[in-house]
XYZ file of N, CA, C and O in Angstrom:
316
model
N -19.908 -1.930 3.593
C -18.817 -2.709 4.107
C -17.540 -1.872 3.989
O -17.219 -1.345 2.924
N -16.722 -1.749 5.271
C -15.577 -1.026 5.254
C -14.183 -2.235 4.818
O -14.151 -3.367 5.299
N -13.341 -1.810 4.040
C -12.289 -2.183 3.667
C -11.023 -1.465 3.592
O -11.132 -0.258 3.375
N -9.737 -1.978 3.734
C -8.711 -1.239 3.791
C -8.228 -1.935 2.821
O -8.303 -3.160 2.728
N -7.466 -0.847 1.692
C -6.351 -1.690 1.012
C -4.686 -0.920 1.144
O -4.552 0.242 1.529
N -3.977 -1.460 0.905
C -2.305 -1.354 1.320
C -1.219 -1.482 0.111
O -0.734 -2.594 -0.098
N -0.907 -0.599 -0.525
C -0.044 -0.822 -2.208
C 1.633 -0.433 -1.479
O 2.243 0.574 -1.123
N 1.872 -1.970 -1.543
C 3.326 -1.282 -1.157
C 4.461 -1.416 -2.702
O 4.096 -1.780 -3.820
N 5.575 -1.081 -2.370
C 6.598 -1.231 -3.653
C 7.101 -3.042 -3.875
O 7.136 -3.729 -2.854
N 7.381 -3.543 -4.923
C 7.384 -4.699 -5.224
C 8.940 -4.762 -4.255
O 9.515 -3.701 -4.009
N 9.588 -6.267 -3.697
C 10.731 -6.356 -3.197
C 11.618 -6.134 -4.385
O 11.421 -6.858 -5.360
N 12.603 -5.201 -4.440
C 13.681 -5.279 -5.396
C 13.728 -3.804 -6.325
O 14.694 -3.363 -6.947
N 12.442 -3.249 -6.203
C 12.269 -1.672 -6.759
C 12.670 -0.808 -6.495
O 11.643 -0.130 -6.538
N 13.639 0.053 -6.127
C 14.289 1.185 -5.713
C 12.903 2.145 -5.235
O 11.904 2.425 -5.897
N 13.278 2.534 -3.777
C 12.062 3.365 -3.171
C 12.964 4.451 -2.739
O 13.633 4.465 -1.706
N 12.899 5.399 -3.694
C 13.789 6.778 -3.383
C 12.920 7.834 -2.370
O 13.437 8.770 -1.759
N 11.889 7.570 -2.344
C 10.961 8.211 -1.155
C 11.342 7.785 0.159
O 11.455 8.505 1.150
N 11.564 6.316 0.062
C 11.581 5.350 1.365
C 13.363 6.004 2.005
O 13.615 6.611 3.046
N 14.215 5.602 0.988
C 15.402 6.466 1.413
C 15.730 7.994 1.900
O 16.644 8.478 2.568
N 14.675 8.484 1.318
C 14.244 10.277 1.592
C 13.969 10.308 3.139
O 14.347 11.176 3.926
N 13.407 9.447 3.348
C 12.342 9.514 4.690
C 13.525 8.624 5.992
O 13.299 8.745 7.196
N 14.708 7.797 5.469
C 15.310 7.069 5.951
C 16.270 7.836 6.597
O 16.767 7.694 7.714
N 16.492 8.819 5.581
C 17.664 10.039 5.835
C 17.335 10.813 6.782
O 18.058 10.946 7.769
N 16.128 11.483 6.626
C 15.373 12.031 7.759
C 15.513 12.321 9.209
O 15.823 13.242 9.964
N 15.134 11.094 9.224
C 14.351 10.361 10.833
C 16.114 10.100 11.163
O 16.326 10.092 12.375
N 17.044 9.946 10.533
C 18.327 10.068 10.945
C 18.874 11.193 11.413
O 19.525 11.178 12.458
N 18.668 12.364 10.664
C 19.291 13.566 10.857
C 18.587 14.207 11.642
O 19.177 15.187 12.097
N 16.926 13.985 12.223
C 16.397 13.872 13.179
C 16.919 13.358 14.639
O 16.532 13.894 15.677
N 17.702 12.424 14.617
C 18.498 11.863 15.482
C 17.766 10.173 15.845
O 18.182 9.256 16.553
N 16.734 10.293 15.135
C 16.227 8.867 15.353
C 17.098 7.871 14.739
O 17.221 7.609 13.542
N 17.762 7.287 15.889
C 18.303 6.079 15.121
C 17.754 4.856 15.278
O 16.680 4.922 15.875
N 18.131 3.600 14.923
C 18.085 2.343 14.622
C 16.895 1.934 13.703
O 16.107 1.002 13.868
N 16.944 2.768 12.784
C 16.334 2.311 11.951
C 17.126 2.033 10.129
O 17.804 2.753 9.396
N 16.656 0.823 10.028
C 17.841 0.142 9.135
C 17.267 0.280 7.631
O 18.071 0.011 6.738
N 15.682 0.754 7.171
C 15.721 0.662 6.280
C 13.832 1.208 6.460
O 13.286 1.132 7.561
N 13.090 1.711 5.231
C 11.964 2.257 4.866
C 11.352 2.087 3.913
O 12.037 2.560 3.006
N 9.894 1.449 3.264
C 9.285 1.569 2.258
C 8.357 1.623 2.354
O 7.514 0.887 2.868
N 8.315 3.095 1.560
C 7.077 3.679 1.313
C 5.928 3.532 0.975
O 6.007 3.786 -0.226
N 5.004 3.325 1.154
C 3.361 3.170 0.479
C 2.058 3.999 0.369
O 2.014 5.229 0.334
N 1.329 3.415 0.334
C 0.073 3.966 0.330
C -1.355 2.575 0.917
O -1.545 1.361 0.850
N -2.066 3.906 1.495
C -3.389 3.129 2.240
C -4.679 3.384 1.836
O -4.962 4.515 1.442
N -5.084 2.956 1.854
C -6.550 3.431 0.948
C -7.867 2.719 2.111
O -7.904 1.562 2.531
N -8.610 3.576 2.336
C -9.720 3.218 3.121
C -11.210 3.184 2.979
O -11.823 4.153 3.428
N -11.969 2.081 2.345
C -13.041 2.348 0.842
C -14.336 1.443 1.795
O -14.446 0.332 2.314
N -15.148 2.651 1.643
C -16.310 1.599 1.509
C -17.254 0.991 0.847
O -17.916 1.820 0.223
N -17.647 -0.160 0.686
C -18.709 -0.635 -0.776
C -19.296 -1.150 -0.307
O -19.311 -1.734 0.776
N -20.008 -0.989 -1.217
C -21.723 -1.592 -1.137
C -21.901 -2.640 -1.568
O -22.198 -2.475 -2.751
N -21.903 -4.288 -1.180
C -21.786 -5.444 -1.805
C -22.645 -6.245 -1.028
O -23.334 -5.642 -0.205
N -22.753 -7.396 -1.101
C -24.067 -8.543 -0.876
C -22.890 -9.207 0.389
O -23.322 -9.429 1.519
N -21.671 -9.429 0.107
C -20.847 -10.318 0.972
C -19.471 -9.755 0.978
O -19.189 -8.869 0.172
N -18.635 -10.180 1.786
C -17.063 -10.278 1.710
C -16.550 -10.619 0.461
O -15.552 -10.095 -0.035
N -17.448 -11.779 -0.219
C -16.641 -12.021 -1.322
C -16.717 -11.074 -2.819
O -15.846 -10.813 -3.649
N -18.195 -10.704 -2.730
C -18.264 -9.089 -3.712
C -17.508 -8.475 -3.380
O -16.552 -8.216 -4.110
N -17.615 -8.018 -2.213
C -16.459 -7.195 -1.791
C -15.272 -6.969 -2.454
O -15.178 -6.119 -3.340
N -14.165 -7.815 -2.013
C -13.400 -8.226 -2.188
C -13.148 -8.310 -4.214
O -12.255 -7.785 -4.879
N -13.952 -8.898 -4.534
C -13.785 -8.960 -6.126
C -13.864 -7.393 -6.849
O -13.190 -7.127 -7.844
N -14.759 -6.432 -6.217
C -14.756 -5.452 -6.607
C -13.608 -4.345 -5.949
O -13.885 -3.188 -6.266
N -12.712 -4.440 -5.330
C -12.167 -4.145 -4.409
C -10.498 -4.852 -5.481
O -9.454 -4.381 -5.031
N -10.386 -5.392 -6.158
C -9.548 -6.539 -6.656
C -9.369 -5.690 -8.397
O -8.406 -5.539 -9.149
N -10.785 -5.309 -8.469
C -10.954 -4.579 -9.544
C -10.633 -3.193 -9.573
O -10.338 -2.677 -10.652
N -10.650 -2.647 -8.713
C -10.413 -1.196 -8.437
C -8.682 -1.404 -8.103
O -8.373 -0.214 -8.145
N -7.572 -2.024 -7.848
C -6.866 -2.130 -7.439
C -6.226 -2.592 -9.057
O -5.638 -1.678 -9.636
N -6.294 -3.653 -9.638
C -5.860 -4.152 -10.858
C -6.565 -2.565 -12.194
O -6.352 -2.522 -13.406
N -7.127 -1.837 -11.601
C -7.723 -0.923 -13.255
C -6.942 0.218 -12.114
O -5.923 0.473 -12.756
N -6.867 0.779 -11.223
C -6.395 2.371 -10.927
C -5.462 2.428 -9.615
O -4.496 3.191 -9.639
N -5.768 1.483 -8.228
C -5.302 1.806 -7.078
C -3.620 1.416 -7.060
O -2.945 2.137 -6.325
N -2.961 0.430 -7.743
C -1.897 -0.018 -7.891
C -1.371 -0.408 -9.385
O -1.866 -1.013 -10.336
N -0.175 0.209 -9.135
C 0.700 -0.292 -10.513
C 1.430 -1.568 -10.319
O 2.404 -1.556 -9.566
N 0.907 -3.198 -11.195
C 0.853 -4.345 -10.664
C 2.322 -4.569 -11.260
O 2.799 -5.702 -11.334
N 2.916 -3.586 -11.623
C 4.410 -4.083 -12.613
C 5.357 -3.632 -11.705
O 6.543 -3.851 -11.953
N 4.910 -2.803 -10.290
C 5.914 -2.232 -9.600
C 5.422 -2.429 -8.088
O 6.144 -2.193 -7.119
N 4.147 -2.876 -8.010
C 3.602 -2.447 -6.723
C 2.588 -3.724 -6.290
O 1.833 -4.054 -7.204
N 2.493 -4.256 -5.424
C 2.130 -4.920 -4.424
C 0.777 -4.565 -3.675
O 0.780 -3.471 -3.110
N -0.311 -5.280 -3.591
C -1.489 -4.734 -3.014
C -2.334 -5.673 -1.899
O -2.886 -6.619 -2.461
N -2.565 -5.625 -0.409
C -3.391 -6.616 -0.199
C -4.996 -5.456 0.277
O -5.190 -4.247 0.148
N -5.830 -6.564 0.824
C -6.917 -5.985 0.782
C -7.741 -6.835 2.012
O -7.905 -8.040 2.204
N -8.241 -5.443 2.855
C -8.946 -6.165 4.521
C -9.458 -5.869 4.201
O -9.280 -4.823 3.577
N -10.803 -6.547 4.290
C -12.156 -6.036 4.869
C -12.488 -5.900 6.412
O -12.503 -6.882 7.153
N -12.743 -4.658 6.827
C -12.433 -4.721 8.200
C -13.891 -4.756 9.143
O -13.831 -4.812 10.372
């Protein structure tokens, strides 16, 4: 079973990457863009009985290594 998961920064965390990249795409000349945060994607496949194994093991890998839950935000597709 293929799954995607998505760790973005919690609302309110300073994303000095996201501003790095904001500056950028400015001095690039791209404008109208008002603001950036950064993340990460993760694209996993497992071996489970259902969506809902899935998902629980997928929940587990995310709460023990894929995301820091004190700063960071995670959802999770099964696609």
């Amino acid at each position: 079973m293929k799954a995607r998961i998505i760790v973005t920064l919690k609302t309110g965390v300073l994303d000095p990457q996201g501003k790095a990249i904001e500056a950028a795409l400015r001095s690039l000349g791209i404008e109208g863009v008002d603001g950036v945060r950064q993340g990460k994607v993760f694209d996993i496949e497992v071996s489970a009985a259902d969506g809902a194994a899935a998902e629980a093991t997928l929940r587990a890998a995310c709460e023990k290594l894929l995301a820091n839950t004190v700063v960071e935000n995670y959802a999770i597709e099964i696609l």
